[in-house]
Amino acid sequence: MAWKWYDSKVIEIREMTPTVKQFFLEVDEVADFDFFAGQFITLDLPISEKRLKRWRSYSIANHPNGTNIIELCIVHLDDGAGTTYLFNDVVVGSDIRFKGPSGAFYLPEKIDKDLVMICTGTGVAPFRSMINDILVKQKAFQSIHLIFGARYEKDILYREELENIERENQNFTYDITLSRDEKWLGYKGYVHQVYMEKDYSEDTKFYLCGWSQMIDEAVENLLIKKKIDKKNIIYELYG
Ligand SMILES: Cc1cc2nc3c(=O)[nH]c(=O)nc-3n(C[C@H](O)[C@H](O)[C@H](O)COP(=O)(O)OP(=O)(O)OC[C@H]3O[C@@H](n4cnc5c(N)ncnc54)[C@H](O)[C@@H]3O)c2cc1C
């Protein structure tokens, strides 16, 4: 899908956790903003005179649904210029210019392999889009194992929705692992131990999304320790 520049208006902002917000953008002059589930858009924020320094990319967290509404799921970084602008200055009614949809981080039309989706924090956004897209289009899939990592229970994103999906779909497994929550009864630690202890079929596709520390370690583990062919490791690097 070819990208282009669009104008949009923020129509809703929801607090998901103390540091993460959902931003809903309504795209001007478009009835149906189409994209592949997993793609991202790039916002042009008024935070610098220099064009390239103003651009911040965000995965589209909703699935393509025939509307002109885009949902983003964004974590605020204390020292981050873009997210501080989004969290402090953007309100319902603000105008946001963006380009997109962009990126090649999406699933093939026919899903004929087991999928493992590994993410931390807002890295869950493209997977939430992909999973809902599969379910809404009633696409056949073999198995999906979603592994979500965060620090504390309060940081879990889209938990209720994903737990419901797990309850209703026996070939979808959802594991949460928390690195700092002493009281958590599930997996404790980073995402890596979760996929490392599982046995997956030989041609399983591993999709990773998040920041470089997690992605670098996961790619190394999958390639070297788990001997996964590199063509089966696909990732979206946030920075
Ligand atoms: C394709 C793509 C999709 C993205 N999708 C999302 C998304 O859906 N949600 C989202 O919240 N972000 C997403 N990001 C990250 C986003 O583009 C910005 O980098 C992020 O919001 C920080 O912008 P900032 O201007 O606040 O920080 P900046 O002023 O740009 O500085 C941030 C600095 O901190 C580093 N950094 C940023 N985030 C983290 C982190 N969590 N942990 C450790 N270091 C970090 C960056 O590498 C950079 O050095 C995506 C990035 C890409 C490339």
mmCIF file of C-alpha atoms and ligand atoms in Angstrom:
data_model
loop_
_atom_site.group_PDB
_atom_site.id
_atom_site.type_symbol
_atom_site.label_atom_id
_atom_site.label_comp_id
_atom_site.label_asym_id
_atom_site.label_seq_id
_atom_site.Cartn_x
_atom_site.Cartn_y
_atom_site.Cartn_z
ATOM 1 C CA MET A 1 0.000 0.000 0.000
ATOM 2 C CA ALA A 2 1.554 3.307 -1.090
ATOM 3 C CA TRP A 3 2.087 5.913 1.607
ATOM 4 C CA LYS A 4 1.145 9.559 1.377
ATOM 5 C CA TRP A 5 0.721 12.572 3.647
ATOM 6 C CA TYR A 6 -2.569 12.999 5.488
ATOM 7 C CA ASP A 7 -4.065 15.511 7.902
ATOM 8 C CA SER A 8 -5.949 14.175 10.898
ATOM 9 C CA LYS A 9 -7.672 15.315 14.053
ATOM 10 C CA VAL A 10 -7.303 13.743 17.498
ATOM 11 C CA ILE A 11 -10.811 12.628 18.464
ATOM 12 C CA GLU A 12 -10.060 10.769 21.687
ATOM 13 C CA ILE A 13 -7.202 10.173 24.122
ATOM 14 C CA ARG A 14 -7.373 7.397 26.721
ATOM 15 C CA GLU A 15 -5.005 6.650 29.560
ATOM 16 C CA MET A 16 -4.073 2.968 29.418
ATOM 17 C CA THR A 17 -1.432 2.896 32.166
ATOM 18 C CA PRO A 18 0.374 5.647 34.099
ATOM 19 C CA THR A 19 2.791 6.055 31.150
ATOM 20 C CA VAL A 20 0.873 4.846 28.093
ATOM 21 C CA LYS A 21 -1.954 6.538 26.216
ATOM 22 C CA GLN A 22 -4.142 5.575 23.304
ATOM 23 C CA PHE A 23 -4.539 8.320 20.709
ATOM 24 C CA PHE A 24 -7.400 8.063 18.224
ATOM 25 C CA LEU A 25 -6.888 10.018 14.993
ATOM 26 C CA GLU A 26 -9.620 10.721 12.459
ATOM 27 C CA VAL A 27 -8.103 11.042 9.004
ATOM 28 C CA ASP A 28 -9.356 14.004 6.934
ATOM 29 C CA GLU A 29 -10.961 13.475 3.550
ATOM 30 C CA VAL A 30 -10.702 9.679 3.662
ATOM 31 C CA ALA A 31 -13.620 7.356 4.365
ATOM 32 C CA ASP A 32 -11.548 4.198 4.731
ATOM 33 C CA PHE A 33 -7.885 4.443 5.791
ATOM 34 C CA ASP A 34 -6.542 1.151 4.492
ATOM 35 C CA PHE A 35 -3.326 -0.554 5.572
ATOM 36 C CA PHE A 36 -1.889 -3.972 6.317
ATOM 37 C CA ALA A 37 -2.239 -4.982 9.968
ATOM 38 C CA GLY A 38 1.213 -4.438 11.519
ATOM 39 C CA GLN A 39 2.123 -1.301 9.531
ATOM 40 C CA PHE A 40 2.950 2.089 11.052
ATOM 41 C CA ILE A 41 2.432 5.775 10.392
ATOM 42 C CA THR A 42 4.915 8.630 10.888
ATOM 43 C CA LEU A 43 3.739 11.768 12.663
ATOM 44 C CA ASP A 44 5.159 15.168 11.775
ATOM 45 C CA LEU A 45 5.263 16.869 15.190
ATOM 46 C CA PRO A 46 6.085 20.572 15.682
ATOM 47 C CA ILE A 47 9.099 19.847 17.881
ATOM 48 C CA SER A 48 11.931 21.002 15.635
ATOM 49 C CA GLU A 49 12.679 23.328 12.751
ATOM 50 C CA LYS A 50 14.349 20.429 10.974
ATOM 51 C CA ARG A 51 11.907 18.210 9.059
ATOM 52 C CA LEU A 52 13.506 14.846 9.818
ATOM 53 C CA LYS A 53 13.858 15.674 13.528
ATOM 54 C CA ARG A 54 10.093 16.170 13.722
ATOM 55 C CA TRP A 55 9.149 12.671 12.554
ATOM 56 C CA ARG A 56 8.097 9.939 14.980
ATOM 57 C CA SER A 57 6.732 6.583 13.833
ATOM 58 C CA TYR A 58 3.959 4.649 15.589
ATOM 59 C CA SER A 59 2.467 1.242 14.839
ATOM 60 C CA ILE A 60 -1.232 1.241 14.089
ATOM 61 C CA ALA A 61 -2.801 -0.609 17.006
ATOM 62 C CA ASN A 62 -6.230 -1.222 15.499
ATOM 63 C CA HIS A 63 -6.937 -3.551 12.583
ATOM 64 C CA PRO A 64 -8.071 -2.296 9.157
ATOM 65 C CA ASN A 65 -11.798 -1.881 9.770
ATOM 66 C CA GLY A 66 -13.157 0.173 6.904
ATOM 67 C CA THR A 67 -13.105 3.452 8.856
ATOM 68 C CA ASN A 68 -10.870 6.522 8.872
ATOM 69 C CA ILE A 69 -9.973 6.131 12.558
ATOM 70 C CA ILE A 70 -6.419 5.167 13.531
ATOM 71 C CA GLU A 71 -5.534 4.052 17.043
ATOM 72 C CA LEU A 72 -2.007 4.528 18.388
ATOM 73 C CA CYS A 73 -0.619 3.207 21.664
ATOM 74 C CA ILE A 74 2.245 5.410 22.841
ATOM 75 C CA VAL A 75 4.527 5.299 25.879
ATOM 76 C CA HIS A 76 5.749 8.578 27.322
ATOM 77 C CA LEU A 77 9.525 8.888 27.690
ATOM 78 C CA ASP A 78 10.577 11.461 30.287
ATOM 79 C CA ASP A 79 13.292 12.897 28.046
ATOM 80 C CA GLY A 80 11.548 12.213 24.756
ATOM 81 C CA ALA A 81 10.778 15.283 22.689
ATOM 82 C CA GLY A 82 8.022 13.689 20.626
ATOM 83 C CA THR A 83 6.185 11.862 23.371
ATOM 84 C CA THR A 84 6.434 14.818 25.769
ATOM 85 C CA TYR A 85 4.759 16.938 23.075
ATOM 86 C CA LEU A 86 2.099 14.268 22.503
ATOM 87 C CA PHE A 87 1.385 13.827 26.224
ATOM 88 C CA ASN A 88 1.550 17.497 27.263
ATOM 89 C CA ASP A 89 0.334 19.499 24.277
ATOM 90 C CA VAL A 90 -1.928 17.270 22.220
ATOM 91 C CA VAL A 91 -5.590 17.324 23.236
ATOM 92 C CA VAL A 92 -8.875 16.223 21.694
ATOM 93 C CA GLY A 93 -9.291 18.467 18.644
ATOM 94 C CA SER A 94 -5.535 18.832 17.928
ATOM 95 C CA ASP A 95 -4.460 18.489 14.300
ATOM 96 C CA ILE A 96 -1.784 15.947 13.444
ATOM 97 C CA ARG A 97 -0.145 15.538 10.056
ATOM 98 C CA PHE A 98 1.234 12.112 9.260
ATOM 99 C CA LYS A 99 2.501 9.947 6.445
ATOM 100 C CA GLY A 100 1.786 6.293 5.892
ATOM 101 C CA PRO A 101 0.896 3.539 5.982
ATOM 102 C CA SER A 102 4.469 2.265 5.935
ATOM 103 C CA GLY A 103 6.530 -0.809 6.663
ATOM 104 C CA ALA A 104 6.761 -4.448 5.750
ATOM 105 C CA PHE A 105 5.977 -5.816 9.209
ATOM 106 C CA TYR A 106 2.775 -7.641 8.363
ATOM 107 C CA LEU A 107 1.677 -11.231 7.942
ATOM 108 C CA PRO A 108 1.439 -13.028 4.599
ATOM 109 C CA GLU A 109 -2.026 -13.309 3.068
ATOM 110 C CA LYS A 110 -2.063 -17.060 3.760
ATOM 111 C CA ILE A 111 -0.902 -17.994 7.253
ATOM 112 C CA ASP A 112 0.324 -21.556 6.966
ATOM 113 C CA LYS A 113 2.976 -21.574 9.702
ATOM 114 C CA ASP A 114 2.886 -21.475 13.498
ATOM 115 C CA LEU A 115 3.513 -17.933 14.690
ATOM 116 C CA VAL A 116 5.306 -16.681 17.786
ATOM 117 C CA MET A 117 4.889 -12.978 18.539
ATOM 118 C CA ILE A 118 7.331 -11.516 21.049
ATOM 119 C CA CYS A 119 7.016 -7.961 22.345
ATOM 120 C CA THR A 120 7.608 -5.587 25.213
ATOM 121 C CA GLY A 121 5.443 -2.618 26.179
ATOM 122 C CA THR A 122 3.856 -0.748 23.302
ATOM 123 C CA GLY A 123 5.523 -3.250 20.954
ATOM 124 C CA VAL A 124 2.276 -5.180 21.389
ATOM 125 C CA ALA A 125 0.491 -2.655 19.118
ATOM 126 C CA PRO A 126 1.184 -4.277 15.708
ATOM 127 C CA PHE A 127 0.398 -7.740 17.109
ATOM 128 C CA ARG A 128 -2.918 -6.561 18.507
ATOM 129 C CA SER A 129 -3.707 -5.275 15.008
ATOM 130 C CA MET A 130 -2.616 -8.519 13.316
ATOM 131 C CA ILE A 131 -4.468 -10.780 15.755
ATOM 132 C CA ASN A 132 -7.741 -8.856 15.463
ATOM 133 C CA ASP A 133 -7.352 -8.741 11.685
ATOM 134 C CA ILE A 134 -7.013 -12.525 11.558
ATOM 135 C CA LEU A 135 -10.042 -13.026 13.812
ATOM 136 C CA VAL A 136 -12.303 -10.471 12.137
ATOM 137 C CA LYS A 137 -11.511 -11.826 8.669
ATOM 138 C CA GLN A 138 -11.868 -15.359 10.070
ATOM 139 C CA LYS A 139 -8.540 -16.253 8.480
ATOM 140 C CA ALA A 140 -7.278 -19.777 9.053
ATOM 141 C CA PHE A 141 -4.182 -19.975 11.234
ATOM 142 C CA GLN A 142 -2.325 -22.850 12.838
ATOM 143 C CA SER A 143 -1.200 -21.460 16.159
ATOM 144 C CA ILE A 144 -0.196 -18.114 17.606
ATOM 145 C CA HIS A 145 1.832 -17.716 20.780
ATOM 146 C CA LEU A 146 1.907 -14.107 21.966
ATOM 147 C CA ILE A 147 4.558 -13.294 24.582
ATOM 148 C CA PHE A 148 4.223 -9.887 26.214
ATOM 149 C CA GLY A 149 6.830 -8.445 28.568
ATOM 150 C CA ALA A 150 6.558 -5.470 30.914
ATOM 151 C CA ARG A 151 7.818 -4.416 34.330
ATOM 152 C CA TYR A 152 4.706 -4.374 36.520
ATOM 153 C CA GLU A 153 1.132 -5.664 36.342
ATOM 154 C CA LYS A 154 -0.099 -2.085 35.871
ATOM 155 C CA ASP A 155 1.928 -1.891 32.640
ATOM 156 C CA ILE A 156 0.083 -4.721 30.869
ATOM 157 C CA LEU A 157 -1.569 -3.439 27.682
ATOM 158 C CA TYR A 158 -4.789 -4.748 26.113
ATOM 159 C CA ARG A 159 -4.867 -7.465 28.777
ATOM 160 C CA GLU A 160 -8.608 -8.058 28.996
ATOM 161 C CA GLU A 161 -9.028 -8.119 25.232
ATOM 162 C CA LEU A 162 -6.155 -10.554 24.721
ATOM 163 C CA GLU A 163 -7.267 -12.791 27.598
ATOM 164 C CA ASN A 164 -10.732 -12.971 26.032
ATOM 165 C CA ILE A 165 -9.197 -13.891 22.689
ATOM 166 C CA GLU A 166 -7.216 -16.643 24.397
ATOM 167 C CA ARG A 167 -10.356 -17.999 26.083
ATOM 168 C CA GLU A 168 -12.240 -18.091 22.792
ATOM 169 C CA ASN A 169 -9.472 -19.446 20.534
ATOM 170 C CA GLN A 170 -7.785 -22.665 21.512
ATOM 171 C CA ASN A 171 -4.896 -22.151 19.068
ATOM 172 C CA PHE A 172 -4.027 -18.737 20.522
ATOM 173 C CA THR A 173 -1.790 -18.679 23.612
ATOM 174 C CA TYR A 174 -1.047 -15.491 25.535
ATOM 175 C CA ASP A 175 1.793 -15.340 28.062
ATOM 176 C CA ILE A 176 2.667 -12.301 30.143
ATOM 177 C CA THR A 177 6.022 -12.009 31.862
ATOM 178 C CA LEU A 178 6.845 -9.253 34.341
ATOM 179 C CA SER A 179 10.396 -8.311 35.191
ATOM 180 C CA ARG A 180 9.901 -6.356 38.435
ATOM 181 C CA ASP A 181 6.575 -7.386 39.935
ATOM 182 C CA GLU A 182 7.245 -9.417 43.084
ATOM 183 C CA LYS A 183 3.549 -10.215 43.568
ATOM 184 C CA TRP A 184 2.947 -11.517 40.036
ATOM 185 C CA LEU A 185 2.141 -15.218 39.989
ATOM 186 C CA GLY A 186 2.831 -15.809 36.295
ATOM 187 C CA TYR A 187 6.158 -15.705 34.459
ATOM 188 C CA LYS A 188 8.719 -13.448 36.127
ATOM 189 C CA GLY A 189 11.630 -11.963 34.194
ATOM 190 C CA TYR A 190 12.176 -11.052 30.563
ATOM 191 C CA VAL A 191 10.417 -12.400 27.493
ATOM 192 C CA HIS A 192 13.419 -14.543 26.552
ATOM 193 C CA GLN A 193 12.930 -17.300 29.104
ATOM 194 C CA VAL A 194 9.364 -17.852 27.858
ATOM 195 C CA TYR A 195 10.193 -18.729 24.236
ATOM 196 C CA MET A 196 13.482 -20.393 25.208
ATOM 197 C CA GLU A 197 11.729 -23.025 27.300
ATOM 198 C CA LYS A 198 9.173 -23.941 24.597
ATOM 199 C CA ASP A 199 9.539 -26.383 21.744
ATOM 200 C CA TYR A 200 8.179 -24.975 18.509
ATOM 201 C CA SER A 201 7.763 -26.678 15.136
ATOM 202 C CA GLU A 202 10.777 -26.336 12.827
ATOM 203 C CA ASP A 203 9.283 -23.781 10.431
ATOM 204 C CA THR A 204 7.639 -21.554 13.064
ATOM 205 C CA LYS A 205 7.819 -17.851 12.196
ATOM 206 C CA PHE A 206 9.042 -15.546 14.977
ATOM 207 C CA TYR A 207 7.809 -11.959 14.876
ATOM 208 C CA LEU A 208 9.474 -9.526 17.298
ATOM 209 C CA CYS A 209 8.572 -5.942 18.130
ATOM 210 C CA GLY A 210 10.081 -3.457 20.559
ATOM 211 C CA TRP A 211 13.318 -1.691 21.441
ATOM 212 C CA SER A 212 16.810 -2.766 20.444
ATOM 213 C CA GLN A 213 17.839 -4.336 23.734
ATOM 214 C CA MET A 214 15.022 -6.900 23.588
ATOM 215 C CA ILE A 215 15.234 -7.452 19.821
ATOM 216 C CA ASP A 216 19.034 -7.913 19.799
ATOM 217 C CA GLU A 217 18.893 -10.485 22.565
ATOM 218 C CA ALA A 218 15.940 -12.318 21.045
ATOM 219 C CA VAL A 219 17.525 -12.498 17.589
ATOM 220 C CA GLU A 220 20.747 -13.839 19.098
ATOM 221 C CA ASN A 221 18.898 -16.430 21.188
ATOM 222 C CA LEU A 222 16.766 -17.586 18.282
ATOM 223 C CA LEU A 223 19.642 -17.788 15.800
ATOM 224 C CA ILE A 224 22.366 -19.199 18.002
ATOM 225 C CA LYS A 225 20.708 -21.086 20.833
ATOM 226 C CA LYS A 226 17.497 -22.199 19.172
ATOM 227 C CA LYS A 227 19.037 -22.599 15.688
ATOM 228 C CA ILE A 228 16.126 -20.845 14.008
ATOM 229 C CA ASP A 229 16.706 -20.041 10.341
ATOM 230 C CA LYS A 230 17.074 -16.287 9.939
ATOM 231 C CA LYS A 231 14.363 -16.168 7.286
ATOM 232 C CA ASN A 232 11.937 -17.150 10.059
ATOM 233 C CA ILE A 233 12.835 -14.204 12.297
ATOM 234 C CA ILE A 234 11.047 -10.987 11.362
ATOM 235 C CA TYR A 235 11.231 -7.873 13.472
ATOM 236 C CA GLU A 236 10.094 -4.272 13.862
ATOM 237 C CA LEU A 237 12.660 -2.187 15.721
ATOM 238 C CA TYR A 238 11.300 0.800 17.633
ATOM 239 C CA GLY A 239 14.696 2.373 18.322
HETATM 240 C C1 LIG B 1 8.425 1.595 12.984
HETATM 241 C C2 LIG B 1 8.304 2.155 14.376
HETATM 242 C C3 LIG B 1 7.121 2.009 15.070
HETATM 243 C C4 LIG B 1 7.008 2.514 16.363
HETATM 244 N N1 LIG B 1 5.837 2.334 17.038
HETATM 245 C C5 LIG B 1 5.720 2.777 18.300
HETATM 246 C C6 LIG B 1 4.498 2.565 19.021
HETATM 247 O O1 LIG B 1 3.525 1.996 18.514
HETATM 248 N N2 LIG B 1 4.436 3.042 20.297
HETATM 249 C C7 LIG B 1 5.492 3.691 20.888
HETATM 250 O O2 LIG B 1 5.354 4.081 22.066
HETATM 251 N N3 LIG B 1 6.659 3.900 20.223
HETATM 252 C C8 LIG B 1 6.782 3.480 18.944
HETATM 253 N N4 LIG B 1 7.942 3.712 18.250
HETATM 254 C C9 LIG B 1 8.996 4.577 18.869
HETATM 255 C C10 LIG B 1 8.712 6.039 18.489
HETATM 256 O O3 LIG B 1 8.881 6.241 17.106
HETATM 257 C C11 LIG B 1 9.640 7.021 19.207
HETATM 258 O O4 LIG B 1 10.976 6.623 19.008
HETATM 259 C C12 LIG B 1 9.358 7.085 20.694
HETATM 260 O O5 LIG B 1 8.009 7.494 20.892
HETATM 261 C C13 LIG B 1 10.310 8.082 21.380
HETATM 262 O O6 LIG B 1 10.118 9.346 20.803
HETATM 263 P P1 LIG B 1 10.520 10.657 21.608
HETATM 264 O O7 LIG B 1 10.553 11.774 20.616
HETATM 265 O O8 LIG B 1 9.650 10.825 22.798
HETATM 266 O O9 LIG B 1 11.975 10.342 22.113
HETATM 267 P P2 LIG B 1 13.348 10.935 21.492
HETATM 268 O O10 LIG B 1 13.475 12.370 21.833
HETATM 269 O O11 LIG B 1 13.403 10.564 20.058
HETATM 270 O O12 LIG B 1 14.447 10.120 22.296
HETATM 271 C C14 LIG B 1 14.224 8.822 22.722
HETATM 272 C C15 LIG B 1 15.538 8.092 22.955
HETATM 273 O O13 LIG B 1 15.283 7.002 23.811
HETATM 274 C C16 LIG B 1 15.352 5.762 23.082
HETATM 275 N N5 LIG B 1 14.121 5.033 23.432
HETATM 276 C C17 LIG B 1 12.917 5.309 22.961
HETATM 277 N N6 LIG B 1 12.003 4.511 23.548
HETATM 278 C C18 LIG B 1 12.655 3.718 24.424
HETATM 279 C C19 LIG B 1 12.251 2.696 25.334
HETATM 280 N N7 LIG B 1 10.997 2.353 25.542
HETATM 281 N N8 LIG B 1 13.193 2.089 26.049
HETATM 282 C C20 LIG B 1 14.470 2.445 25.915
HETATM 283 N N9 LIG B 1 14.909 3.416 25.077
HETATM 284 C C21 LIG B 1 14.016 4.041 24.337
HETATM 285 C C22 LIG B 1 15.420 6.092 21.611
HETATM 286 O O14 LIG B 1 16.179 5.113 20.881
HETATM 287 C C23 LIG B 1 16.089 7.474 21.672
HETATM 288 O O15 LIG B 1 17.478 7.349 21.775
HETATM 289 C C24 LIG B 1 8.091 3.206 16.961
HETATM 290 C C25 LIG B 1 9.284 3.353 16.245
HETATM 291 C C26 LIG B 1 9.392 2.846 14.970
HETATM 292 C C27 LIG B 1 10.690 3.022 14.221
#
